[in-house]
Amino acid sequence: MLITKIKGLVGLHLKDKLVLRGNELCHLPVLENAWLLIEDGLIKDFGEMKLMPSSIAHLPSYSAEGRYVFPSWCDSHTHIVFAASREEEFAMKIQGKSYEEIASAGGGILNSANKLQKATEDELFQAAALRLNQMMLQGTGAVEIKSGYGLTTKSEIKMLRVIRRLKDQFPIPIKSTFLAAHAFPAEFKNNHQGYIDLIINEMLPQIASEKLADYIDVFCEKGFFSVAETDQILKAGAKYGLKPKIHANQLSISGAIEVAVENGAISVDHLEESNEETIETLRNAETIVTLLPSCSFYLGIPFADARGFIQADLPVALATDYNPGSTPSGNMNFVVSLACIKMKMFPEQAINAATLNGAAAMELSEDYGSIAIGKKANLLITKPMPSIAYLPYSFGEIQVDQVILNGEIYNG
């Protein structure tokens, strides 16, 4: 495929640039009035229109006149395998009920777990496939999906098998994360170690034998899993080759950052609550800070200190947290807008965080997240826009005109 008359090719980072730290996020290379050649699903070449080789000028082409070409969004934190929505909790939020109060009243994660345990694998697959397809049409070209609404061996395995089916049937890379440590089931409310033993001794061996997960995650938070419990679970996962990711500091400064860094976590996600100690701990690590602004927007909790993390020279990524309770949306375009509007990230920073650094948070940045020769041709083409900043500026408007996955136009 030859794309011509591109107003601007966005995100032309070197192929060996795998993650952007701190002020590097401000640098978003753009080639104006460009062409792009795709062969065998890969980016073959690109350049200025006036220098386009005559040897390719005769090829059938797609005109992107007035449009920008971006690398696809890389969404590194989602929970899109769930049985049903939770709009019954919506009014509770409007009444001012907190996340913890809703959970205590039988809502929250346990609500989703009860619904999921009754659903079949096929039902879960069909519902998740619809969500994923919609995300892809909005420009997402790589995604991570977590379990965590099963909370029994049977249902956690069921979720992970659904994720494997999605991997097999969709044309984008999908990473799978085992998150049984999302909440304690009601029957283990007063027996935390009993549930942890179930995770370690029953769930993990089966997951490893079926090769169902890439990562292991824990919701380390007051009222959920303690620092000591988190450490125990992460270390058990490591014995089966599962690399850690952590839900950290969503509701409080919990010590999750420290245990994440100690265990070599690929990313720490949320961080709506942070302080200087949080930043200092992360300075000495390779761990990626993944921020989820649409969760803050929906729950009415603080937005993460993106500028503080960037000023501390940390690698920051953006993701949706798509789930039925705290973020019922998988729209990365809105996430990028919120990052600018509410976290005061510059458009260049937000776009880099949602592309190359999102890919890095899934260990995919060698092949995805930027426009470079030899990388996968997972791209989005905008509608005609006056500038790059117009994309986050025009929040709520659909600016994605065309999606390209593995070098082919994707229409769902």
Tab-separated table of C-alpha atoms in Angstrom:
chain	number	residue	atom	x	y	z
A	1	MET	CA	0.000	0.000	0.000
A	2	LEU	CA	1.240	3.471	-0.890
A	3	ILE	CA	-0.163	6.425	1.064
A	4	THR	CA	0.488	9.788	-0.565
A	5	LYS	CA	-0.044	13.499	0.065
A	6	ILE	CA	0.051	12.994	3.824
A	7	LYS	CA	-0.210	16.314	5.642
A	8	GLY	CA	2.017	14.979	8.408
A	9	LEU	CA	3.555	11.656	9.420
A	10	VAL	CA	3.497	11.665	13.215
A	11	GLY	CA	5.795	9.852	15.647
A	12	LEU	CA	8.842	9.052	13.525
A	13	HIS	CA	11.004	7.716	16.327
A	14	LEU	CA	14.065	5.609	15.585
A	15	LYS	CA	13.303	1.885	15.520
A	16	ASP	CA	15.672	1.224	18.417
A	17	LYS	CA	14.031	3.900	20.584
A	18	LEU	CA	11.888	1.674	22.791
A	19	VAL	CA	10.668	4.057	25.500
A	20	LEU	CA	10.609	7.816	26.118
A	21	ARG	CA	11.511	9.282	29.502
A	22	GLY	CA	10.748	12.704	30.921
A	23	ASN	CA	11.377	15.534	28.511
A	24	GLU	CA	11.821	13.088	25.630
A	25	LEU	CA	8.031	12.882	25.602
A	26	CYS	CA	7.921	16.479	24.340
A	27	HIS	CA	9.670	15.469	21.124
A	28	LEU	CA	7.150	14.161	18.590
A	29	PRO	CA	8.834	14.113	15.170
A	30	VAL	CA	6.560	14.995	12.262
A	31	LEU	CA	7.335	14.817	8.534
A	32	GLU	CA	5.117	17.188	6.571
A	33	ASN	CA	3.818	16.628	3.028
A	34	ALA	CA	4.897	13.015	3.032
A	35	TRP	CA	4.377	9.576	1.514
A	36	LEU	CA	4.483	6.160	3.191
A	37	LEU	CA	5.041	2.740	1.606
A	38	ILE	CA	3.758	-0.465	3.248
A	39	GLU	CA	4.821	-3.960	2.150
A	40	ASP	CA	4.006	-7.304	3.756
A	41	GLY	CA	2.357	-5.580	6.689
A	42	LEU	CA	5.464	-3.555	7.523
A	43	ILE	CA	6.514	0.050	7.050
A	44	LYS	CA	8.845	-0.234	4.078
A	45	ASP	CA	9.805	3.401	3.514
A	46	PHE	CA	8.612	7.002	3.747
A	47	GLY	CA	9.745	10.486	2.825
A	48	GLU	CA	8.778	13.881	1.475
A	49	MET	CA	6.378	13.933	-1.466
A	50	LYS	CA	8.781	15.952	-3.577
A	51	LEU	CA	11.405	13.218	-3.141
A	52	MET	CA	9.157	10.203	-3.735
A	53	PRO	CA	11.055	7.685	-5.916
A	54	SER	CA	9.754	7.324	-9.446
A	55	SER	CA	9.955	3.544	-8.989
A	56	ILE	CA	6.941	3.595	-6.656
A	57	ALA	CA	5.014	6.534	-8.127
A	58	HIS	CA	3.020	4.203	-10.393
A	59	LEU	CA	1.671	2.078	-7.514
A	60	PRO	CA	-2.011	2.350	-6.586
A	61	SER	CA	-2.175	4.855	-3.768
A	62	TYR	CA	-4.405	6.105	-0.971
A	63	SER	CA	-4.473	9.897	-0.753
A	64	ALA	CA	-4.254	11.345	2.750
A	65	GLU	CA	-4.386	14.939	1.596
A	66	GLY	CA	-5.050	17.252	4.548
A	67	ARG	CA	-4.776	14.308	6.933
A	68	TYR	CA	-2.276	13.102	9.510
A	69	VAL	CA	-0.995	9.538	9.858
A	70	PHE	CA	-0.325	8.395	13.436
A	71	PRO	CA	0.939	5.111	14.839
A	72	SER	CA	-1.989	3.203	16.328
A	73	TRP	CA	-2.841	3.734	19.960
A	74	CYS	CA	-1.327	1.115	22.269
A	75	ASP	CA	-3.702	0.525	25.197
A	76	SER	CA	-1.759	-1.242	27.943
A	77	HIS	CA	-4.443	-1.533	30.644
A	78	THR	CA	-7.952	-2.894	30.024
A	79	HIS	CA	-10.510	-5.241	31.587
A	80	ILE	CA	-12.723	-5.806	28.545
A	81	VAL	CA	-13.714	-9.407	29.314
A	82	PHE	CA	-16.759	-8.920	31.518
A	83	ALA	CA	-20.283	-10.311	31.564
A	84	ALA	CA	-22.411	-7.187	31.927
A	85	SER	CA	-22.389	-3.461	32.458
A	86	ARG	CA	-22.884	-1.934	35.923
A	87	GLU	CA	-25.079	1.055	35.236
A	88	GLU	CA	-27.038	0.206	38.397
A	89	GLU	CA	-24.061	1.672	40.286
A	90	PHE	CA	-24.136	4.843	38.206
A	91	ALA	CA	-26.825	6.501	40.347
A	92	MET	CA	-24.854	5.585	43.471
A	93	LYS	CA	-21.897	7.497	42.085
A	94	ILE	CA	-24.125	10.470	41.301
A	95	GLN	CA	-25.385	10.368	44.912
A	96	GLY	CA	-21.803	10.743	46.046
A	97	LYS	CA	-21.070	7.178	47.096
A	98	SER	CA	-17.342	6.421	47.055
A	99	TYR	CA	-15.653	3.510	45.291
A	100	GLU	CA	-15.214	1.796	48.666
A	101	GLU	CA	-18.847	2.407	49.726
A	102	ILE	CA	-20.189	0.909	46.494
A	103	ALA	CA	-17.964	-2.142	46.949
A	104	SER	CA	-19.129	-2.534	50.560
A	105	ALA	CA	-22.759	-2.487	49.382
A	106	GLY	CA	-22.183	-5.464	47.101
A	107	GLY	CA	-21.200	-3.508	44.038
A	108	GLY	CA	-17.816	-3.101	42.449
A	109	ILE	CA	-15.574	-5.993	41.484
A	110	LEU	CA	-17.625	-8.607	43.331
A	111	ASN	CA	-20.708	-7.503	41.392
A	112	SER	CA	-18.885	-8.173	38.119
A	113	ALA	CA	-17.549	-11.455	39.464
A	114	ASN	CA	-21.025	-12.708	40.314
A	115	LYS	CA	-22.243	-11.906	36.801
A	116	LEU	CA	-19.204	-13.379	35.087
A	117	GLN	CA	-19.366	-16.664	36.965
A	118	LYS	CA	-22.826	-17.247	35.437
A	119	ALA	CA	-21.753	-16.437	31.863
A	120	THR	CA	-20.448	-18.997	29.382
A	121	GLU	CA	-17.107	-18.686	27.657
A	122	ASP	CA	-18.850	-18.085	24.336
A	123	GLU	CA	-20.996	-15.314	25.802
A	124	LEU	CA	-17.932	-13.620	27.255
A	125	PHE	CA	-16.051	-13.950	23.991
A	126	GLN	CA	-18.828	-12.454	21.885
A	127	ALA	CA	-19.234	-9.488	24.216
A	128	ALA	CA	-15.487	-8.826	24.480
A	129	ALA	CA	-15.079	-9.160	20.713
A	130	LEU	CA	-17.630	-6.389	20.142
A	131	ARG	CA	-15.801	-4.124	22.592
A	132	LEU	CA	-12.417	-4.852	21.066
A	133	ASN	CA	-13.646	-4.255	17.538
A	134	GLN	CA	-15.012	-0.845	18.577
A	135	MET	CA	-11.684	0.050	20.189
A	136	MET	CA	-9.831	-0.899	17.021
A	137	LEU	CA	-12.131	1.256	14.881
A	138	GLN	CA	-11.219	4.137	17.210
A	139	GLY	CA	-7.538	3.629	16.425
A	140	THR	CA	-6.243	1.088	18.948
A	141	GLY	CA	-3.703	-1.270	17.397
A	142	ALA	CA	-2.334	-3.145	20.438
A	143	VAL	CA	-3.981	-3.994	23.756
A	144	GLU	CA	-3.484	-5.668	27.127
A	145	ILE	CA	-6.454	-7.460	28.710
A	146	LYS	CA	-6.708	-8.564	32.342
A	147	SER	CA	-8.674	-11.269	34.070
A	148	GLY	CA	-9.876	-10.526	37.603
A	149	TYR	CA	-13.665	-10.787	37.417
A	150	GLY	CA	-13.607	-14.546	37.915
A	151	LEU	CA	-12.226	-14.899	41.456
A	152	THR	CA	-12.581	-18.693	41.259
A	153	THR	CA	-10.242	-21.077	39.489
A	154	LYS	CA	-12.889	-22.045	36.958
A	155	SER	CA	-13.900	-18.474	36.119
A	156	GLU	CA	-10.388	-17.004	36.050
A	157	ILE	CA	-9.317	-19.738	33.635
A	158	LYS	CA	-12.481	-19.078	31.618
A	159	MET	CA	-11.554	-15.397	31.292
A	160	LEU	CA	-7.999	-16.148	30.249
A	161	ARG	CA	-9.198	-18.621	27.631
A	162	VAL	CA	-11.448	-15.896	26.230
A	163	ILE	CA	-8.429	-13.594	25.985
A	164	ARG	CA	-6.538	-16.347	24.152
A	165	ARG	CA	-9.425	-16.659	21.671
A	166	LEU	CA	-9.302	-12.911	21.104
A	167	LYS	CA	-5.558	-13.211	20.456
A	168	ASP	CA	-6.186	-15.914	17.896
A	169	GLN	CA	-8.989	-14.151	16.038
A	170	PHE	CA	-8.027	-10.471	15.986
A	171	PRO	CA	-5.277	-8.904	13.847
A	172	ILE	CA	-3.565	-6.963	16.641
A	173	PRO	CA	-1.147	-8.007	19.389
A	174	ILE	CA	-2.928	-8.786	22.656
A	175	LYS	CA	-1.163	-9.282	25.983
A	176	SER	CA	-2.879	-11.306	28.716
A	177	THR	CA	-2.638	-10.492	32.417
A	178	PHE	CA	-3.678	-12.759	35.293
A	179	LEU	CA	-5.449	-10.629	37.937
A	180	ALA	CA	-7.186	-13.016	40.308
A	181	ALA	CA	-5.787	-10.741	43.037
A	182	HIS	CA	-8.352	-8.092	42.109
A	183	ALA	CA	-10.530	-8.519	45.211
A	184	PHE	CA	-11.172	-11.129	47.890
A	185	PRO	CA	-14.271	-13.266	47.194
A	186	ALA	CA	-16.916	-13.002	49.919
A	187	GLU	CA	-16.164	-16.511	51.205
A	188	PHE	CA	-12.525	-15.488	51.797
A	189	LYS	CA	-13.292	-12.118	53.387
A	190	ASN	CA	-11.839	-13.305	56.696
A	191	ASN	CA	-9.385	-15.800	55.242
A	192	HIS	CA	-7.075	-13.855	52.959
A	193	GLN	CA	-4.338	-16.462	53.019
A	194	GLY	CA	-6.826	-19.116	51.966
A	195	TYR	CA	-7.579	-17.231	48.742
A	196	ILE	CA	-3.913	-16.436	48.146
A	197	ASP	CA	-3.133	-20.158	48.535
A	198	LEU	CA	-5.828	-20.878	45.931
A	199	ILE	CA	-4.179	-18.430	43.516
A	200	ILE	CA	-0.707	-19.824	44.107
A	201	ASN	CA	-1.361	-23.549	44.412
A	202	GLU	CA	-4.294	-24.083	42.063
A	203	MET	CA	-4.688	-21.234	39.574
A	204	LEU	CA	-1.068	-20.495	38.705
A	205	PRO	CA	-0.052	-24.084	37.835
A	206	GLN	CA	-3.016	-24.463	35.452
A	207	ILE	CA	-2.408	-21.075	33.850
A	208	ALA	CA	1.241	-21.959	33.326
A	209	SER	CA	0.418	-25.369	31.873
A	210	GLU	CA	-1.966	-23.821	29.320
A	211	LYS	CA	0.277	-20.763	28.739
A	212	LEU	CA	-2.664	-18.451	29.314
A	213	ALA	CA	-0.953	-15.311	30.641
A	214	ASP	CA	1.978	-13.008	29.985
A	215	TYR	CA	1.783	-10.972	33.202
A	216	ILE	CA	0.511	-11.141	36.759
A	217	ASP	CA	-1.195	-8.192	38.437
A	218	VAL	CA	-2.383	-7.339	41.961
A	219	PHE	CA	-4.727	-4.608	43.210
A	220	CYS	CA	-2.518	-3.388	46.047
A	221	GLU	CA	-4.752	-1.033	47.999
A	222	LYS	CA	-6.402	-0.455	51.365
A	223	GLY	CA	-9.360	-2.842	51.604
A	224	PHE	CA	-7.934	-5.090	48.891
A	225	PHE	CA	-4.435	-6.668	48.890
A	226	SER	CA	-1.767	-5.568	51.349
A	227	VAL	CA	1.863	-4.954	50.456
A	228	ALA	CA	2.900	-8.272	52.019
A	229	GLU	CA	0.139	-10.152	50.199
A	230	THR	CA	1.064	-8.456	46.929
A	231	ASP	CA	4.715	-9.421	47.350
A	232	GLN	CA	3.782	-13.048	48.006
A	233	ILE	CA	1.602	-13.254	44.890
A	234	LEU	CA	4.088	-11.518	42.582
A	235	LYS	CA	6.917	-13.773	43.700
A	236	ALA	CA	4.754	-16.843	43.115
A	237	GLY	CA	3.882	-15.612	39.626
A	238	ALA	CA	7.550	-15.017	38.828
A	239	LYS	CA	8.277	-18.698	39.434
A	240	TYR	CA	5.961	-19.438	36.499
A	241	GLY	CA	7.520	-16.766	34.283
A	242	LEU	CA	4.754	-14.188	34.725
A	243	LYS	CA	6.148	-10.662	34.856
A	244	PRO	CA	4.504	-8.273	37.317
A	245	LYS	CA	2.249	-5.296	36.747
A	246	ILE	CA	0.505	-3.583	39.671
A	247	HIS	CA	-2.625	-1.531	40.325
A	248	ALA	CA	-0.907	1.026	42.539
A	249	ASN	CA	-1.902	4.107	44.552
A	250	GLN	CA	-5.383	4.455	43.083
A	251	LEU	CA	-7.101	5.392	46.327
A	252	SER	CA	-4.197	5.915	48.705
A	253	ILE	CA	-0.416	5.856	48.995
A	254	SER	CA	-0.268	2.195	49.851
A	255	GLY	CA	3.336	1.049	49.507
A	256	ALA	CA	2.485	-0.561	46.187
A	257	ILE	CA	5.153	1.379	44.314
A	258	GLU	CA	7.909	0.054	46.527
A	259	VAL	CA	6.809	-3.581	46.228
A	260	ALA	CA	6.403	-3.143	42.474
A	261	VAL	CA	9.919	-1.845	42.004
A	262	GLU	CA	11.356	-4.523	44.296
A	263	ASN	CA	9.760	-7.169	42.088
A	264	GLY	CA	10.845	-5.573	38.789
A	265	ALA	CA	7.366	-4.604	37.627
A	266	ILE	CA	6.975	-3.757	33.950
A	267	SER	CA	4.498	-1.014	34.902
A	268	VAL	CA	2.719	0.560	37.842
A	269	ASP	CA	-0.774	1.638	36.849
A	270	HIS	CA	-3.118	4.330	38.223
A	271	LEU	CA	-1.007	6.477	40.631
A	272	GLU	CA	-3.800	8.955	41.221
A	273	GLU	CA	-2.204	9.367	44.654
A	274	SER	CA	1.533	10.051	44.816
A	275	ASN	CA	4.189	11.983	46.712
A	276	GLU	CA	7.906	12.654	46.585
A	277	GLU	CA	8.690	9.192	47.938
A	278	THR	CA	6.688	7.684	45.071
A	279	ILE	CA	8.749	9.612	42.556
A	280	GLU	CA	12.079	8.877	44.234
A	281	THR	CA	11.335	5.141	44.296
A	282	LEU	CA	10.520	5.161	40.579
A	283	ARG	CA	13.601	7.217	39.647
A	284	ASN	CA	15.801	4.201	40.278
A	285	ALA	CA	13.710	1.758	38.257
A	286	GLU	CA	12.866	0.921	34.658
A	287	THR	CA	9.192	0.591	35.583
A	288	ILE	CA	6.734	2.490	33.358
A	289	VAL	CA	4.188	4.800	34.964
A	290	THR	CA	0.812	4.077	33.309
A	291	LEU	CA	-1.831	6.735	33.930
A	292	LEU	CA	-5.575	6.229	33.468
A	293	PRO	CA	-7.253	9.654	33.311
A	294	SER	CA	-10.669	8.404	32.197
A	295	CYS	CA	-10.904	6.466	35.476
A	296	SER	CA	-10.353	9.697	37.419
A	297	PHE	CA	-12.900	11.438	35.204
A	298	TYR	CA	-15.567	8.789	35.790
A	299	LEU	CA	-15.023	8.232	39.518
A	300	GLY	CA	-14.386	11.869	40.390
A	301	ILE	CA	-11.088	11.050	42.077
A	302	PRO	CA	-7.849	13.048	41.674
A	303	PHE	CA	-6.012	12.977	38.377
A	304	ALA	CA	-2.468	11.648	38.477
A	305	ASP	CA	0.448	14.075	38.634
A	306	ALA	CA	1.601	13.509	35.056
A	307	ARG	CA	3.720	16.648	34.951
A	308	GLY	CA	5.475	15.697	38.168
A	309	PHE	CA	6.355	12.264	36.798
A	310	ILE	CA	7.588	13.756	33.527
A	311	GLN	CA	9.666	16.382	35.312
A	312	ALA	CA	11.240	13.561	37.315
A	313	ASP	CA	12.440	11.997	34.036
A	314	LEU	CA	10.125	8.988	34.298
A	315	PRO	CA	8.562	7.060	31.393
A	316	VAL	CA	4.823	7.808	31.317
A	317	ALA	CA	2.208	5.834	29.358
A	318	LEU	CA	-1.537	6.360	28.943
A	319	ALA	CA	-4.246	3.683	28.840
A	320	THR	CA	-8.030	3.432	29.098
A	321	ASP	CA	-8.663	1.073	32.057
A	322	TYR	CA	-11.775	0.009	30.100
A	323	ASN	CA	-13.980	-1.846	32.593
A	324	PRO	CA	-17.661	-1.925	33.624
A	325	GLY	CA	-17.262	-0.217	36.975
A	326	SER	CA	-14.856	2.702	36.848
A	327	THR	CA	-14.174	3.321	33.143
A	328	PRO	CA	-16.856	2.076	30.739
A	329	SER	CA	-15.005	3.355	27.670
A	330	GLY	CA	-12.168	2.108	25.496
A	331	ASN	CA	-11.705	5.335	23.541
A	332	MET	CA	-7.999	6.221	23.544
A	333	ASN	CA	-8.726	9.476	21.729
A	334	PHE	CA	-10.678	10.659	24.775
A	335	VAL	CA	-7.863	9.490	27.062
A	336	VAL	CA	-5.391	11.634	25.127
A	337	SER	CA	-7.762	14.613	25.385
A	338	LEU	CA	-8.207	14.132	29.139
A	339	ALA	CA	-4.441	13.858	29.607
A	340	CYS	CA	-4.096	17.310	28.058
A	341	ILE	CA	-7.150	18.930	29.633
A	342	LYS	CA	-6.956	17.509	33.158
A	343	MET	CA	-3.336	16.432	33.639
A	344	LYS	CA	-1.861	19.350	31.665
A	345	MET	CA	0.188	17.164	29.358
A	346	PHE	CA	1.144	18.782	26.071
A	347	PRO	CA	-0.366	17.115	22.985
A	348	GLU	CA	3.059	15.786	22.000
A	349	GLN	CA	3.561	14.221	25.425
A	350	ALA	CA	0.105	12.630	25.477
A	351	ILE	CA	0.443	11.189	21.980
A	352	ASN	CA	3.858	9.701	22.735
A	353	ALA	CA	2.520	8.277	26.007
A	354	ALA	CA	-0.426	6.664	24.188
A	355	THR	CA	1.675	5.167	21.396
A	356	LEU	CA	5.357	4.297	21.918
A	357	ASN	CA	5.258	4.219	25.724
A	358	GLY	CA	1.986	2.296	25.711
A	359	ALA	CA	3.697	-0.264	23.495
A	360	ALA	CA	6.668	-0.331	25.878
A	361	ALA	CA	4.324	-1.069	28.802
A	362	MET	CA	3.375	-4.248	26.898
A	363	GLU	CA	6.960	-4.965	25.775
A	364	LEU	CA	5.892	-4.404	22.167
A	365	SER	CA	7.785	-1.241	21.287
A	366	GLU	CA	10.310	-3.008	19.066
A	367	ASP	CA	7.506	-3.479	16.533
A	368	TYR	CA	4.707	-1.072	17.482
A	369	GLY	CA	4.072	2.442	18.767
A	370	SER	CA	5.939	4.600	16.264
A	371	ILE	CA	6.506	5.048	12.552
A	372	ALA	CA	9.859	3.547	11.619
A	373	ILE	CA	11.110	1.404	8.766
A	374	GLY	CA	10.621	-2.253	9.621
A	375	LYS	CA	7.900	-1.712	12.208
A	376	LYS	CA	4.409	-3.131	11.888
A	377	ALA	CA	2.103	-0.960	9.788
A	378	ASN	CA	-0.532	-0.402	12.463
A	379	LEU	CA	-1.653	3.154	11.807
A	380	LEU	CA	-4.569	5.536	11.994
A	381	ILE	CA	-5.357	8.228	9.463
A	382	THR	CA	-7.232	11.268	10.709
A	383	LYS	CA	-9.867	13.332	9.041
A	384	PRO	CA	-8.536	16.620	7.633
A	385	MET	CA	-7.188	18.575	10.608
A	386	PRO	CA	-5.365	21.910	10.917
A	387	SER	CA	-2.726	20.593	13.345
A	388	ILE	CA	-1.754	17.681	15.609
A	389	ALA	CA	-3.094	19.531	18.649
A	390	TYR	CA	-6.545	19.573	17.056
A	391	LEU	CA	-6.981	15.875	17.848
A	392	PRO	CA	-6.981	16.256	21.677
A	393	TYR	CA	-8.500	19.733	21.406
A	394	SER	CA	-11.632	18.433	19.664
A	395	PHE	CA	-12.548	15.985	22.440
A	396	GLY	CA	-15.700	13.995	21.821
A	397	GLU	CA	-15.417	14.429	18.065
A	398	ILE	CA	-14.392	11.449	15.931
A	399	GLN	CA	-11.203	12.413	14.109
A	400	VAL	CA	-10.151	8.898	13.042
A	401	ASP	CA	-11.012	8.468	9.368
A	402	GLN	CA	-9.213	5.225	8.519
A	403	VAL	CA	-7.540	2.431	10.455
A	404	ILE	CA	-4.704	0.334	9.010
A	405	LEU	CA	-3.681	-2.912	10.713
A	406	ASN	CA	-0.846	-5.080	9.434
A	407	GLY	CA	-0.818	-2.933	6.314
A	408	GLU	CA	-4.482	-3.500	5.480
A	409	ILE	CA	-7.429	-1.148	5.835
A	410	TYR	CA	-9.566	-2.334	8.743
A	411	ASN	CA	-13.319	-1.740	8.670
A	412	GLY	CA	-14.383	-4.000	11.513
